[in-house]
Amino acid sequence: MNWYEEPDPHQKGSYVLVLYLPENQLIEIGKLGEYSFVKGIYAYVGSAFGPGGLAARIQHHLRPTNRPHWHIDYLSNIAKPEEVWLSESEIKRKHHWANILQELFASGSEFKGFGASDCRCES
């Protein structure tokens, strides 16, 4: 089901995946262990500068997976995708966007070590 205009298959860029979790959940996140997620809206900021670009990465997040690859896969298997925001650009916006979202919406329920394995951004 495509509910957004799919980017060019080779276009690289940055994105924000907005998910809605309808109820509180205790979710096992691979080697990190269990995390308690409160019902609500979650935003995951990512980048897609490798093979397949934005189209492949976003489609990955929108499909449930039996073999989660990234931490977000565990949450996106349960939460409902609401929106995808993206920038088709070679400019790497991931850290800038993550910092803005953190400043605007930090709720005190951030998860140390969740995502952000390639940077020092808070999650």
PDB file of C-alpha atoms in Angstrom:
ATOM      1  CA  MET A   1       0.000   0.000   0.000  1.00  0.00           C
ATOM      2  CA  ASN A   2       1.556   3.298  -1.065  1.00  0.00           C
ATOM      3  CA  TRP A   3       0.116   6.259   0.788  1.00  0.00           C
ATOM      4  CA  TYR A   4       2.843   8.684  -0.149  1.00  0.00           C
ATOM      5  CA  GLU A   5       4.573   9.617  -3.365  1.00  0.00           C
ATOM      6  CA  GLU A   6       7.405   7.133  -3.634  1.00  0.00           C
ATOM      7  CA  PRO A   7      10.813   8.729  -4.186  1.00  0.00           C
ATOM      8  CA  ASP A   8      12.978   7.954  -7.192  1.00  0.00           C
ATOM      9  CA  PRO A   9      14.525   4.506  -6.532  1.00  0.00           C
ATOM     10  CA  HIS A  10      18.036   5.930  -6.719  1.00  0.00           C
ATOM     11  CA  GLN A  11      17.398   9.162  -4.804  1.00  0.00           C
ATOM     12  CA  LYS A  12      19.356   9.462  -1.577  1.00  0.00           C
ATOM     13  CA  GLY A  13      18.417  11.577   1.400  1.00  0.00           C
ATOM     14  CA  SER A  14      17.141  11.831   4.964  1.00  0.00           C
ATOM     15  CA  TYR A  15      13.748  10.926   6.392  1.00  0.00           C
ATOM     16  CA  VAL A  16      11.551  10.936   9.483  1.00  0.00           C
ATOM     17  CA  LEU A  17       9.253   7.973  10.075  1.00  0.00           C
ATOM     18  CA  VAL A  18       6.289   8.914  12.286  1.00  0.00           C
ATOM     19  CA  LEU A  19       4.666   5.967  14.078  1.00  0.00           C
ATOM     20  CA  TYR A  20       1.629   5.660  16.344  1.00  0.00           C
ATOM     21  CA  LEU A  21       1.620   3.096  19.139  1.00  0.00           C
ATOM     22  CA  PRO A  22      -2.040   2.615  20.217  1.00  0.00           C
ATOM     23  CA  GLU A  23      -1.294   1.096  23.634  1.00  0.00           C
ATOM     24  CA  ASN A  24       1.544   0.703  26.115  1.00  0.00           C
ATOM     25  CA  GLN A  25       3.903  -2.089  25.069  1.00  0.00           C
ATOM     26  CA  LEU A  26       6.878  -3.909  26.528  1.00  0.00           C
ATOM     27  CA  ILE A  27       9.056  -4.689  23.493  1.00  0.00           C
ATOM     28  CA  GLU A  28      12.180  -6.845  23.329  1.00  0.00           C
ATOM     29  CA  ILE A  29      14.772  -4.893  21.289  1.00  0.00           C
ATOM     30  CA  GLY A  30      17.355  -7.501  20.286  1.00  0.00           C
ATOM     31  CA  LYS A  31      20.471  -7.448  22.480  1.00  0.00           C
ATOM     32  CA  LEU A  32      19.355  -4.215  24.196  1.00  0.00           C
ATOM     33  CA  GLY A  33      16.670  -6.075  26.127  1.00  0.00           C
ATOM     34  CA  GLU A  34      13.149  -4.975  27.015  1.00  0.00           C
ATOM     35  CA  TYR A  35      11.954  -1.408  26.638  1.00  0.00           C
ATOM     36  CA  SER A  36       8.671  -0.069  27.939  1.00  0.00           C
ATOM     37  CA  PHE A  37       6.971   2.072  25.277  1.00  0.00           C
ATOM     38  CA  VAL A  38       4.118   4.338  26.305  1.00  0.00           C
ATOM     39  CA  LYS A  39       1.255   4.669  23.839  1.00  0.00           C
ATOM     40  CA  GLY A  40       1.623   7.684  21.592  1.00  0.00           C
ATOM     41  CA  ILE A  41       3.508   9.151  18.655  1.00  0.00           C
ATOM     42  CA  TYR A  42       7.144   8.242  17.925  1.00  0.00           C
ATOM     43  CA  ALA A  43       9.467   9.798  15.350  1.00  0.00           C
ATOM     44  CA  TYR A  44      12.475   7.946  13.965  1.00  0.00           C
ATOM     45  CA  VAL A  45      15.048   9.965  12.020  1.00  0.00           C
ATOM     46  CA  GLY A  46      17.135   8.121   9.473  1.00  0.00           C
ATOM     47  CA  SER A  47      19.250   8.523   6.387  1.00  0.00           C
ATOM     48  CA  ALA A  48      19.408   6.576   3.153  1.00  0.00           C
ATOM     49  CA  PHE A  49      22.655   7.202   1.314  1.00  0.00           C
ATOM     50  CA  GLY A  50      23.401   3.577   0.422  1.00  0.00           C
ATOM     51  CA  PRO A  51      22.133   1.291  -2.345  1.00  0.00           C
ATOM     52  CA  GLY A  52      18.392   1.605  -2.954  1.00  0.00           C
ATOM     53  CA  GLY A  53      18.252   5.087  -1.447  1.00  0.00           C
ATOM     54  CA  LEU A  54      15.115   6.492   0.162  1.00  0.00           C
ATOM     55  CA  ALA A  55      12.641   4.223  -1.637  1.00  0.00           C
ATOM     56  CA  ALA A  56      14.228   0.994  -0.368  1.00  0.00           C
ATOM     57  CA  ARG A  57      14.759   2.262   3.170  1.00  0.00           C
ATOM     58  CA  ILE A  58      11.225   3.631   3.564  1.00  0.00           C
ATOM     59  CA  GLN A  59       9.652   0.492   2.091  1.00  0.00           C
ATOM     60  CA  HIS A  60      11.719  -1.550   4.569  1.00  0.00           C
ATOM     61  CA  HIS A  61      10.232   0.408   7.472  1.00  0.00           C
ATOM     62  CA  LEU A  62       6.670   0.105   6.160  1.00  0.00           C
ATOM     63  CA  ARG A  63       6.758  -3.703   5.884  1.00  0.00           C
ATOM     64  CA  PRO A  64       6.674  -5.959   8.953  1.00  0.00           C
ATOM     65  CA  THR A  65       9.770  -8.128   9.240  1.00  0.00           C
ATOM     66  CA  ASN A  66      10.411 -11.469  10.925  1.00  0.00           C
ATOM     67  CA  ARG A  67      14.136 -10.690  11.119  1.00  0.00           C
ATOM     68  CA  PRO A  68      14.592  -7.168  12.487  1.00  0.00           C
ATOM     69  CA  HIS A  69      17.797  -5.499  11.288  1.00  0.00           C
ATOM     70  CA  TRP A  70      17.644  -2.105  13.063  1.00  0.00           C
ATOM     71  CA  HIS A  71      16.294  -1.245  16.504  1.00  0.00           C
ATOM     72  CA  ILE A  72      13.383   0.645  14.919  1.00  0.00           C
ATOM     73  CA  ASP A  73      12.246  -2.578  13.208  1.00  0.00           C
ATOM     74  CA  TYR A  74      11.079  -3.946  16.557  1.00  0.00           C
ATOM     75  CA  LEU A  75       8.850  -0.913  17.143  1.00  0.00           C
ATOM     76  CA  SER A  76       7.674  -0.542  13.544  1.00  0.00           C
ATOM     77  CA  ASN A  77       6.491  -4.181  13.589  1.00  0.00           C
ATOM     78  CA  ILE A  78       3.950  -3.163  16.238  1.00  0.00           C
ATOM     79  CA  ALA A  79       3.283   0.558  15.761  1.00  0.00           C
ATOM     80  CA  LYS A  80       1.215   1.985  12.903  1.00  0.00           C
ATOM     81  CA  PRO A  81       3.032   4.160  10.347  1.00  0.00           C
ATOM     82  CA  GLU A  82       1.364   7.570  10.219  1.00  0.00           C
ATOM     83  CA  GLU A  83       3.637   9.716   8.051  1.00  0.00           C
ATOM     84  CA  VAL A  84       6.997   9.813   6.332  1.00  0.00           C
ATOM     85  CA  TRP A  85       8.809  13.132   5.935  1.00  0.00           C
ATOM     86  CA  LEU A  86      11.758  13.159   3.588  1.00  0.00           C
ATOM     87  CA  SER A  87      14.383  15.298   1.948  1.00  0.00           C
ATOM     88  CA  GLU A  88      15.721  14.146  -1.402  1.00  0.00           C
ATOM     89  CA  SER A  89      19.137  15.710  -1.035  1.00  0.00           C
ATOM     90  CA  GLU A  90      22.785  14.783  -0.668  1.00  0.00           C
ATOM     91  CA  ILE A  91      22.832  17.020   2.422  1.00  0.00           C
ATOM     92  CA  LYS A  92      22.883  14.836   5.533  1.00  0.00           C
ATOM     93  CA  ARG A  93      20.067  16.209   7.702  1.00  0.00           C
ATOM     94  CA  LYS A  94      19.608  13.302  10.128  1.00  0.00           C
ATOM     95  CA  HIS A  95      21.482  14.736  13.115  1.00  0.00           C
ATOM     96  CA  HIS A  96      20.066  18.239  12.655  1.00  0.00           C
ATOM     97  CA  TRP A  97      16.495  16.926  12.489  1.00  0.00           C
ATOM     98  CA  ALA A  98      17.032  14.591  15.454  1.00  0.00           C
ATOM     99  CA  ASN A  99      18.302  17.488  17.562  1.00  0.00           C
ATOM    100  CA  ILE A 100      15.344  19.684  16.581  1.00  0.00           C
ATOM    101  CA  LEU A 101      12.820  16.955  17.423  1.00  0.00           C
ATOM    102  CA  GLN A 102      14.598  16.283  20.711  1.00  0.00           C
ATOM    103  CA  GLU A 103      14.415  19.964  21.673  1.00  0.00           C
ATOM    104  CA  LEU A 104      10.768  20.327  20.655  1.00  0.00           C
ATOM    105  CA  PHE A 105       9.285  17.075  21.875  1.00  0.00           C
ATOM    106  CA  ALA A 106      11.558  15.505  24.502  1.00  0.00           C
ATOM    107  CA  SER A 107       9.181  13.795  26.883  1.00  0.00           C
ATOM    108  CA  GLY A 108      11.547  12.323  29.428  1.00  0.00           C
ATOM    109  CA  SER A 109      10.852   8.851  28.024  1.00  0.00           C
ATOM    110  CA  GLU A 110      13.829   8.692  25.690  1.00  0.00           C
ATOM    111  CA  PHE A 111      15.651   5.386  25.338  1.00  0.00           C
ATOM    112  CA  LYS A 112      19.395   5.217  25.873  1.00  0.00           C
ATOM    113  CA  GLY A 113      21.007   3.116  23.157  1.00  0.00           C
ATOM    114  CA  PHE A 114      17.885   2.757  20.996  1.00  0.00           C
ATOM    115  CA  GLY A 115      18.784   3.532  17.385  1.00  0.00           C
ATOM    116  CA  ALA A 116      21.578   6.092  17.112  1.00  0.00           C
ATOM    117  CA  SER A 117      24.176   3.319  16.863  1.00  0.00           C
ATOM    118  CA  ASP A 118      26.082   5.340  14.266  1.00  0.00           C
ATOM    119  CA  CYS A 119      26.088   8.637  16.162  1.00  0.00           C
ATOM    120  CA  ARG A 120      25.763  10.282  19.565  1.00  0.00           C
ATOM    121  CA  CYS A 121      22.236  11.646  19.118  1.00  0.00           C
ATOM    122  CA  GLU A 122      19.885  11.003  22.017  1.00  0.00           C
ATOM    123  CA  SER A 123      17.035   8.634  21.321  1.00  0.00           C
TER     124      SER A 123
END
